[in-house]
Short mmCIF file of C-alpha atoms in Angstrom, two decimals:
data_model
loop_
_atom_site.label_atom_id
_atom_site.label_comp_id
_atom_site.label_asym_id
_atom_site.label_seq_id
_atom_site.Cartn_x
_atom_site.Cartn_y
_atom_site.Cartn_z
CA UNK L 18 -10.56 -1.74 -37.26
CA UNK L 19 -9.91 -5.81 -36.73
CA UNK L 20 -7.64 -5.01 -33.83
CA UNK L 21 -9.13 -6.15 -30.77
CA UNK L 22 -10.71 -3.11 -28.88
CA UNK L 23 -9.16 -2.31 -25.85
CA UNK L 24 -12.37 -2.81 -23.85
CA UNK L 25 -11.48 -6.55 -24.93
CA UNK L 26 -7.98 -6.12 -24.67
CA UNK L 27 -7.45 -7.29 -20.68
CA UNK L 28 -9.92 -9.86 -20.55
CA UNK L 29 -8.99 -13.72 -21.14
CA UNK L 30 -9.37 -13.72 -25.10
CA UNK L 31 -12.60 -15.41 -27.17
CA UNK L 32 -11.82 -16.94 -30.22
CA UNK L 33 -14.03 -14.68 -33.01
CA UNK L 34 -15.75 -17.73 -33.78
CA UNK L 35 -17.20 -18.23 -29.67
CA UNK L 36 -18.03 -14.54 -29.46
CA UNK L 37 -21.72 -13.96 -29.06
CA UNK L 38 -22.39 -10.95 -30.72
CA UNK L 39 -25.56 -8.51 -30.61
CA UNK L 40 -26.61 -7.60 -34.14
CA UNK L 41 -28.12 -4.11 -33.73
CA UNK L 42 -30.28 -2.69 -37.29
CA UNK L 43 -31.24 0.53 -36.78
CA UNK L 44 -33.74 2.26 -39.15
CA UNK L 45 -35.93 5.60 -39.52
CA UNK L 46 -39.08 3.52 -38.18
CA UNK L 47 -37.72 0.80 -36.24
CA UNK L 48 -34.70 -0.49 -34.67
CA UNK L 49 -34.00 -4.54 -34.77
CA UNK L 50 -31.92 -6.75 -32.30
CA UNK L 51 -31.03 -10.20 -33.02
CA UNK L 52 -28.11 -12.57 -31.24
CA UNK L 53 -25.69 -14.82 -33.09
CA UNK L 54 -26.03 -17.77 -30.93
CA UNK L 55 -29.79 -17.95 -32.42
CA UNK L 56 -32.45 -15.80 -30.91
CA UNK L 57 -35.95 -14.70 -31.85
CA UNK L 58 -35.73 -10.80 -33.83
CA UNK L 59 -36.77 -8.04 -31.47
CA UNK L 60 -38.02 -4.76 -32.33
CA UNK L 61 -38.38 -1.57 -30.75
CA UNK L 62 -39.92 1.57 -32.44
CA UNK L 63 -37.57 4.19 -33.26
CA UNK L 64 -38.48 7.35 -35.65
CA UNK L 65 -37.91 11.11 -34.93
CA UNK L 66 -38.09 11.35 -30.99
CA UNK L 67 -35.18 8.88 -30.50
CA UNK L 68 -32.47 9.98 -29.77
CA UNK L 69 -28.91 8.24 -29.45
CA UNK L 70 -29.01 7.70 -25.51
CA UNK L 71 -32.87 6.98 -26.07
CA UNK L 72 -31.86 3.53 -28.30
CA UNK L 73 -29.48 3.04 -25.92
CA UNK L 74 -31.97 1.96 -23.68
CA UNK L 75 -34.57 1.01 -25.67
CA UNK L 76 -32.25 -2.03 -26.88
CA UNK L 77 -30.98 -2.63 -23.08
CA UNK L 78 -34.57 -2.99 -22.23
CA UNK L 79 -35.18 -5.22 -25.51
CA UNK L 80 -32.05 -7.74 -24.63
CA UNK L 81 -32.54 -7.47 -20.78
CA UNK L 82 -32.42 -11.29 -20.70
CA UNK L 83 -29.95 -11.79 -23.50
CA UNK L 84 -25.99 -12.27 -22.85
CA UNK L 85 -23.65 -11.01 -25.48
CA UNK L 86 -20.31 -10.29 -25.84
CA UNK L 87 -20.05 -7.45 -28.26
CA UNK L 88 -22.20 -5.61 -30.62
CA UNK L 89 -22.42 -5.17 -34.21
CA UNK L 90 -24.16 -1.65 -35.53
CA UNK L 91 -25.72 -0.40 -38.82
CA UNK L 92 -25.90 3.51 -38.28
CA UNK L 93 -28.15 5.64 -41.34
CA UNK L 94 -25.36 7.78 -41.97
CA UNK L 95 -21.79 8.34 -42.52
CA UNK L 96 -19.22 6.64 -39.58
CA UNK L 97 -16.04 8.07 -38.78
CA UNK L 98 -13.53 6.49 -36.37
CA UNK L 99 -16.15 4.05 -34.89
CA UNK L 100 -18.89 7.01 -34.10
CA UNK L 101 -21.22 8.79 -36.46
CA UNK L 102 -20.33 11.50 -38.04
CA UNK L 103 -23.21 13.10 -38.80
CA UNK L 104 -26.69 13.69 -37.34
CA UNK L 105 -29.27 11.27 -39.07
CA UNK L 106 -32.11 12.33 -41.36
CA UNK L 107 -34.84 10.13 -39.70
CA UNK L 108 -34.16 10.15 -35.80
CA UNK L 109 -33.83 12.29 -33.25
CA UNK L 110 -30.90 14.64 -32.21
CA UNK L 111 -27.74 13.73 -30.30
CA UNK L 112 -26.18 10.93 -32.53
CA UNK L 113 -22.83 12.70 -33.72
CA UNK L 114 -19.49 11.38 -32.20
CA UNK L 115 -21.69 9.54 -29.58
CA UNK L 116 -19.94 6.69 -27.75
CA UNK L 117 -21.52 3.34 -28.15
CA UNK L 118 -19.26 1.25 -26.33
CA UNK L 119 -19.24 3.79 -23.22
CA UNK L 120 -22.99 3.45 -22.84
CA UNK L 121 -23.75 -0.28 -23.61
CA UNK L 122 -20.85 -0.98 -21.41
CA UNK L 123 -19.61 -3.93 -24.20
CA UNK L 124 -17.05 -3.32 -27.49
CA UNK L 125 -19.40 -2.20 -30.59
CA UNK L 126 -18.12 -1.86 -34.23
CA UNK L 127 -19.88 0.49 -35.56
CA UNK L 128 -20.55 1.24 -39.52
CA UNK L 129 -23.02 2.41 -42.21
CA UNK L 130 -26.40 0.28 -42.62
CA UNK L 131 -25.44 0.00 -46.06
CA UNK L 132 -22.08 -1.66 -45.19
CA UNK L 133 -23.78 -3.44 -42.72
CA UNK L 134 -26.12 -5.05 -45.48
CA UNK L 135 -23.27 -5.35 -47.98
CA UNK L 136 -21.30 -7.41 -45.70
CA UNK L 137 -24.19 -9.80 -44.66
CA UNK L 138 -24.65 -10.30 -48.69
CA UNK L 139 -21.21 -10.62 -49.48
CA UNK L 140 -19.45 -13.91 -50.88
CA UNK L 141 -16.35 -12.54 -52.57
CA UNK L 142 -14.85 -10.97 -55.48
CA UNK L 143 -15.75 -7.32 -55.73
CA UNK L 144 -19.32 -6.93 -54.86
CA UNK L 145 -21.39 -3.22 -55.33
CA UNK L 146 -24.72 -3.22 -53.16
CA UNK L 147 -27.48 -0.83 -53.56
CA UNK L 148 -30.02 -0.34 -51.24
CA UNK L 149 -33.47 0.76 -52.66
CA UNK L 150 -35.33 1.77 -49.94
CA UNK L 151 -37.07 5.47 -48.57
CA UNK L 152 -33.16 6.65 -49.97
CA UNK L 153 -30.62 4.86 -51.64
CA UNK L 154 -27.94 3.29 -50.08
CA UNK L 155 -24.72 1.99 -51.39
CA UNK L 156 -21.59 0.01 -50.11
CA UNK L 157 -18.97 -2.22 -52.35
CA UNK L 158 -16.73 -4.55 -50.75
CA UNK L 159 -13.53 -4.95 -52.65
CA UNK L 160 -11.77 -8.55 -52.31
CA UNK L 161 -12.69 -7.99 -48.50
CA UNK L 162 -12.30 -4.38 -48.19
CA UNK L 163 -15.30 -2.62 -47.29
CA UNK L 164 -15.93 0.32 -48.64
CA UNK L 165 -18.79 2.71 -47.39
CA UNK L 166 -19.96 5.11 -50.26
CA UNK L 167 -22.40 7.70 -50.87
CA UNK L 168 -23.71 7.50 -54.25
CA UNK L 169 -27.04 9.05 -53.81
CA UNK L 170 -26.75 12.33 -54.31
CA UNK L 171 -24.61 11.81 -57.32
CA UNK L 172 -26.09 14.70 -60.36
CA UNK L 173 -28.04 11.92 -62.67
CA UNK L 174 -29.90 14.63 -64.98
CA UNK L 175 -31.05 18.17 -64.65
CA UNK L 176 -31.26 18.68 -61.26
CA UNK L 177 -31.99 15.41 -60.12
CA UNK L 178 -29.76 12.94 -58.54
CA UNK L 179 -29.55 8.86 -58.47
CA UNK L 180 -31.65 9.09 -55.27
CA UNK L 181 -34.01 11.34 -56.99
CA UNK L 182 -35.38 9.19 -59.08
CA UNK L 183 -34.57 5.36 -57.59
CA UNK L 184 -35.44 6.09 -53.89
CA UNK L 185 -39.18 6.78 -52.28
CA UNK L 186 -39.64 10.16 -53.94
CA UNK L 187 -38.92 8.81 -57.51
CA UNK L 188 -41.34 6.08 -56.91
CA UNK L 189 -43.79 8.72 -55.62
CA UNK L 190 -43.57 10.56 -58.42
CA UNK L 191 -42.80 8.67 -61.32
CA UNK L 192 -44.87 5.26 -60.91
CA UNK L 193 -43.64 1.77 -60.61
CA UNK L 194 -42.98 1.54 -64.12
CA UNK L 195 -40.99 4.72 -64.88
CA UNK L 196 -39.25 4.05 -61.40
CA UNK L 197 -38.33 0.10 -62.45
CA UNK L 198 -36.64 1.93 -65.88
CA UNK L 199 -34.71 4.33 -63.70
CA UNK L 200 -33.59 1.58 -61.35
CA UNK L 201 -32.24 -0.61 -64.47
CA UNK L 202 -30.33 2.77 -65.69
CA UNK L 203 -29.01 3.89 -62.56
CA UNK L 204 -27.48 0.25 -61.78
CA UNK L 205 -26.49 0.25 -65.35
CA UNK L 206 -24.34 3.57 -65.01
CA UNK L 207 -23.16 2.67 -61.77
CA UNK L 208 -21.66 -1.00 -62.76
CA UNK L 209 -19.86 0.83 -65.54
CA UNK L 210 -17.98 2.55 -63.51
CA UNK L 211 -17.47 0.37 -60.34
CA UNK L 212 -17.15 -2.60 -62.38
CA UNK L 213 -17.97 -5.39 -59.81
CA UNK L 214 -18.09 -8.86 -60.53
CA UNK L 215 -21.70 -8.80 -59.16
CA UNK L 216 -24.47 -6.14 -57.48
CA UNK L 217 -26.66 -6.95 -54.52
CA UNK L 218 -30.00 -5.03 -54.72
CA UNK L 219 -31.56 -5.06 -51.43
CA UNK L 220 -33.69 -2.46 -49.00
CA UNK L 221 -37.74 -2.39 -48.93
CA UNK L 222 -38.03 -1.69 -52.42
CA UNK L 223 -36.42 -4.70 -54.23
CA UNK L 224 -39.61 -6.40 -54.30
CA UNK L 225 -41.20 -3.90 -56.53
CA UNK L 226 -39.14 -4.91 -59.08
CA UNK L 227 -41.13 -7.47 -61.81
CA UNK L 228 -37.18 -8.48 -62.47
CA UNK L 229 -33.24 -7.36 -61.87
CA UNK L 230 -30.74 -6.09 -63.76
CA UNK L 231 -28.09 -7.52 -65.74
CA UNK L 232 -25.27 -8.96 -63.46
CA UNK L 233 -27.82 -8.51 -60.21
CA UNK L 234 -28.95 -10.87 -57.08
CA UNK L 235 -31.49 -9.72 -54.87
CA UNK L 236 -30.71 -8.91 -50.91
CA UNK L 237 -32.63 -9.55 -48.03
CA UNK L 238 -33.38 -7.02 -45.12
CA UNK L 239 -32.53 -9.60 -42.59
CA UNK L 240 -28.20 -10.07 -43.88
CA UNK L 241 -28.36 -6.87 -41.77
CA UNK L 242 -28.04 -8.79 -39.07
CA UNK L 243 -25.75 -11.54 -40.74
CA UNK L 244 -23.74 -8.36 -41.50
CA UNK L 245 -23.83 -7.60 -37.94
CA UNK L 246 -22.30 -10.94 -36.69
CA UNK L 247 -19.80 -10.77 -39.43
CA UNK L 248 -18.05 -7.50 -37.97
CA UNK L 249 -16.84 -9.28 -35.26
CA UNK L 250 -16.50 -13.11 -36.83
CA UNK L 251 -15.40 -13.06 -40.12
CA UNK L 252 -11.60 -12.10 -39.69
CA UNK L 253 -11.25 -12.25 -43.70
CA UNK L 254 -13.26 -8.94 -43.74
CA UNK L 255 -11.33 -5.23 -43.48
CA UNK L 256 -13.43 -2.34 -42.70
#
């Protein structure tokens, strides 16, 4: 996915370094614009009436004065080939296979907010990041390989899953403290098997924690965007 797009392909070439790219975060409640040659963060709301051609121009109308080159996209849910593939949970209909590129007019690369966060936190080695947030999202990136995953519906015990107990619900349900025990354990497990040199724990939640786990740095919502300008700037980087 490093290739140069073909929408880039005929044009007189920018170094990765001189594009200016258009980070693009987009979340259940909001979705977040920022540009790599410095800008202010803009916002838009998002939520269940938005709809794929809806953010579309909610972020044209948000960067109307801004000039970009290409785009960098966290999507909540699973990408395939550059698109999602999957309706998401929090937004409206019409996301599935839909064409960024075609409707901002400009070459996006598109991937998982998880990745997206995992590659605006990453520094090398093999890195696991879990995102504690309404769900739980999860991304490692493996001596520059990134590596989308879905961990969160992983059986943890009975019939609960890892997202069960570390997301919203379990902190619903279960109180901070029984919720900052579960976190530990689930990271725990999940470290044993993944073995990464080190785990990134970032989303909303991370502050609730009174302290990480073992082996753990915390995130920070806004490497989203870091993440973003990284797709398209940091050539070391395979996705």
């Amino acid at each position: 996915m490093n290739e140069k797009p073909e929408s880039l392909a005929h044009t007189t070439p920018i170094a990765p370094k001189d594009l200016v790219v258009l980070a693009i975060d987009l979340g259940g409640s909001h979705v977040k614009t920022r540009l790599s040659s410095g800008s202010d963060r803009r916002a838009a709301v998002s939520g269940v009436a938005m709809s794929a051609q809806k953010m579309v121009e909610a972020v044209k109308e948000l960067t109307a004065d801004w000039r970009y080159d290409v785009i960098g996209m966290g999507y909540p849910g699973p990408v395939t080939d550059n698109r999602p593939a999957a309706e998401p949970h929090n937004l409206g209909a019409g996301w599935k296979d839909f064409d960024f590129s075609a409707a901002f007019g400009k070459p996006v690369r598109l991937v998982n907010d998880a990745v997206l966060q995992a590659i605006g936190s990453y520094e090398d080695g093999n890195m696991l990041f879990i995102g504690l947030g309404t769900g739980l999202g999860s991304a490692m990136i493996v001596k520059h390989v990134c590596l989308p995953m879905e961990l969160a519906h992983l059986p943890y015990k009975k019939d609960e899953t890892f997202e069960d107990l570390v997301g919203e619900r379990g902190l619903v349900k279960y109180g901070k403290k029984k919720w900052r025990k579960s976190v530990e354990k689930v990271v725990g497990r999940l470290q044993a098997a993944l073995l990464p040199h080190e785990t990134v724990i970032g989303g909303g939640n991370v502050d609730k924690l009174e302290k990480l786990p073992d082996g753990c740095r915390a995130g920070d919502n806004e490497n989203a965007f870091l993440g973003g300008f990284r797709l398209w700037k940091d050539e070391s980087l395979r996705f």
